[in-house]
Amino acid sequence: MEKNTYDVIVIGSGPGGGACATLLQKRGIKTLLIEKNSFLGGKMVSIEKDGYAYDLFPHGQVPTRQPVFEIIFQELGVGDEFQPTLLPNDPRDMITICYRRRDWKQFRRVSQPQAMGDSTPFFRLWDIDEAAQQKTLAFMTDVVTMPDDKLADLDNVSMHEFISRYDIPYELYSYMAMHSNASLAEPIDLVAASEQILILKQIMLQGGGGQYKGGFATLANVLIREFEKNGGTLIRNTKVDRIRVEDGAVTGVITPKGTFNAPVVVSSAGLQPTVLKLVGEEHFDRSYVNYVKGLAPGWGFTSVRYFLNKPVMTTGNYVAYSDDSWWNMERFLKVKEGRIPDEVTLFMVNHCFFDPEAAPPGKQILVSGTVCSPNPEAKEIEGLWKRMDEHMVQLFPEIWEVTERREYSGPREISNLTRDSVLPGYGGECVGLGQVVGQCGRMKPNPSAPIRGLYYAGADAGGAGMGTHQAACSGMEVARLVGHYLNKRLKAQ
Ligand SMILES: Cc1cc2nc3c(=O)[nH]c(=O)nc-3n(C[C@H](O)[C@H](O)[C@H](O)COP(=O)(O)OP(=O)(O)OC[C@H]3O[C@@H](n4cnc5c(N)ncnc54)[C@H](O)[C@@H]3O)c2cc1C
């Protein structure tokens, strides 16, 4: 084969691109993987610095049992290396949920082992009577037993609309609204019920909140190690500037390190950046360009990392919310106008719970986050950081005395590290394109682009479920599609 010529070029080493490239190479397809950063893993980047090992952004795996990464590791022959740091039968209290009803002065909290199907701790937390408990159980039973074909009927129904079909206590509605922010970075009145229910089912039946030793990037590191071991070529620190298209088919990519040729390019740089910037509008039909421009971005997620010289948190995950802290569209728009709410919801990961070596002895690292706009230029982010800090003191009064250092990040950093902002207000998406009504399930963007040999892998196209799982599912699906395409091409030659 000619120098710089491959069967497939994959752009990006996040869970979508990483899974796709690794599976293609394992199946004997000569693949080049190009990553713009020095590190691997995209948004699931993990850092090892000054004795700490942590995710730059707070991550938890859903489902814990049989996430798609486990299936991929098995195909690669390294199934025994798939070692989540939380076993399904771990008896320790893993998650603390902290809640304040509107008419309460104080937050109440409850801790429990890995998030599964037991509603009893929630009944204690919400302090609801027997009748409300029965209504909650009836709703949750419908959710957990919902067959896949019924789930697909809810692609075009928002979670708010779905819940409104039931007579449920407000405490359950409030929890579901918080959950749509926490698990999907979406508002309850836009998120597709099919997506949220899928995630709820997975948490209840297969567990949720898992982590990996060394952080989530461990997954990418193993995948790409296998990729290279199987003969794949990885180029880091190199940004793809253009995807070349001739006569309606891709022919390769252009980078500062030269031009690379392939009849297939799989991009996980984001669907909109791929179409509007890397390929260019001129190569697509106007109707497709308009469709792509009209796709709604998911929300962003802004984080604060607390480096502590003494532990303050005992469980692995922590969620603190109130009836006033979750965001629906109305609250989101108020924040966009600059009205910072008094309270924010906090989602936290304590890496030391999952891996005692994640911090130097006697120390702790907490990665905390809350939802925000995906706009890299959003002005309200600093106001949200302030609220997050204030809320941390409420939850852990001793925290400032033991804080050695804090780091703040938001949609600007997410965009810089992962996808370019090619439309005003886009780029800092936490998951990818919104998992909202009209963009999910059967209506999710197709991973095959209307240009021969061009595919999108990752959270924007194909796949379903929570961020990393969804993106890796998409990577797996695209590897299959590309295999078929290359076979057909070979037969036609
Ligand atoms: C704060 C935060 C919290 C999250 N919490 C969770 C969670 O709890 N659970 C969960 O499952 N998911 C979570 N997610 C979401 C999850 O990380 C993403 O959905 C997932 O990483 C998306 O994968 P991807 O492969 O589509 O894209 P990405 O992870 O964004 O990877 C894209 C890759 O492409 C590279 N790239 C882009 N453009 C180019 C170019 N031109 N040339 C070369 N390389 C390029 C980027 O550098 C990057 O490595 C969270 C994300 C954030 C930001």
Short mmCIF file of C-alpha atoms in Angstrom, two decimals, residues 99 102 170 173-181 188 299 321-328 331-332 343-345 371:
data_model
loop_
_atom_site.label_atom_id
_atom_site.label_comp_id
_atom_site.label_asym_id
_atom_site.label_seq_id
_atom_site.Cartn_x
_atom_site.Cartn_y
_atom_site.Cartn_z
CA TYR A 99 -32.47 17.00 48.90
CA ARG A 102 -39.25 23.92 48.91
CA TYR A 170 -44.12 16.24 43.30
CA TYR A 173 -41.25 14.81 39.55
CA SER A 174 -38.54 16.93 41.13
CA TYR A 175 -36.17 13.95 41.24
CA MET A 176 -36.85 13.14 37.58
CA ALA A 177 -36.20 16.77 36.61
CA MET A 178 -32.89 16.65 38.48
CA HIS A 179 -32.11 13.28 36.88
CA SER A 180 -32.62 14.62 33.34
CA ASN A 181 -30.01 17.31 34.18
CA ILE A 188 -37.13 17.45 31.55
CA TRP A 299 -26.26 21.49 27.50
CA TYR A 321 -30.54 19.21 44.69
CA SER A 322 -33.70 20.97 45.74
CA ASP A 323 -37.08 21.73 44.16
CA ASP A 324 -35.56 25.05 43.06
CA SER A 325 -32.17 23.90 41.80
CA TRP A 326 -32.90 21.71 38.75
CA TRP A 327 -33.38 23.44 35.43
CA ASN A 328 -36.20 23.14 32.94
CA ARG A 331 -35.07 28.26 34.36
CA PHE A 332 -32.35 27.76 31.75
CA GLU A 343 -29.15 27.41 44.38
CA VAL A 344 -27.56 25.01 41.91
CA THR A 345 -27.67 21.23 41.73
CA VAL A 371 -25.36 22.02 34.19
#
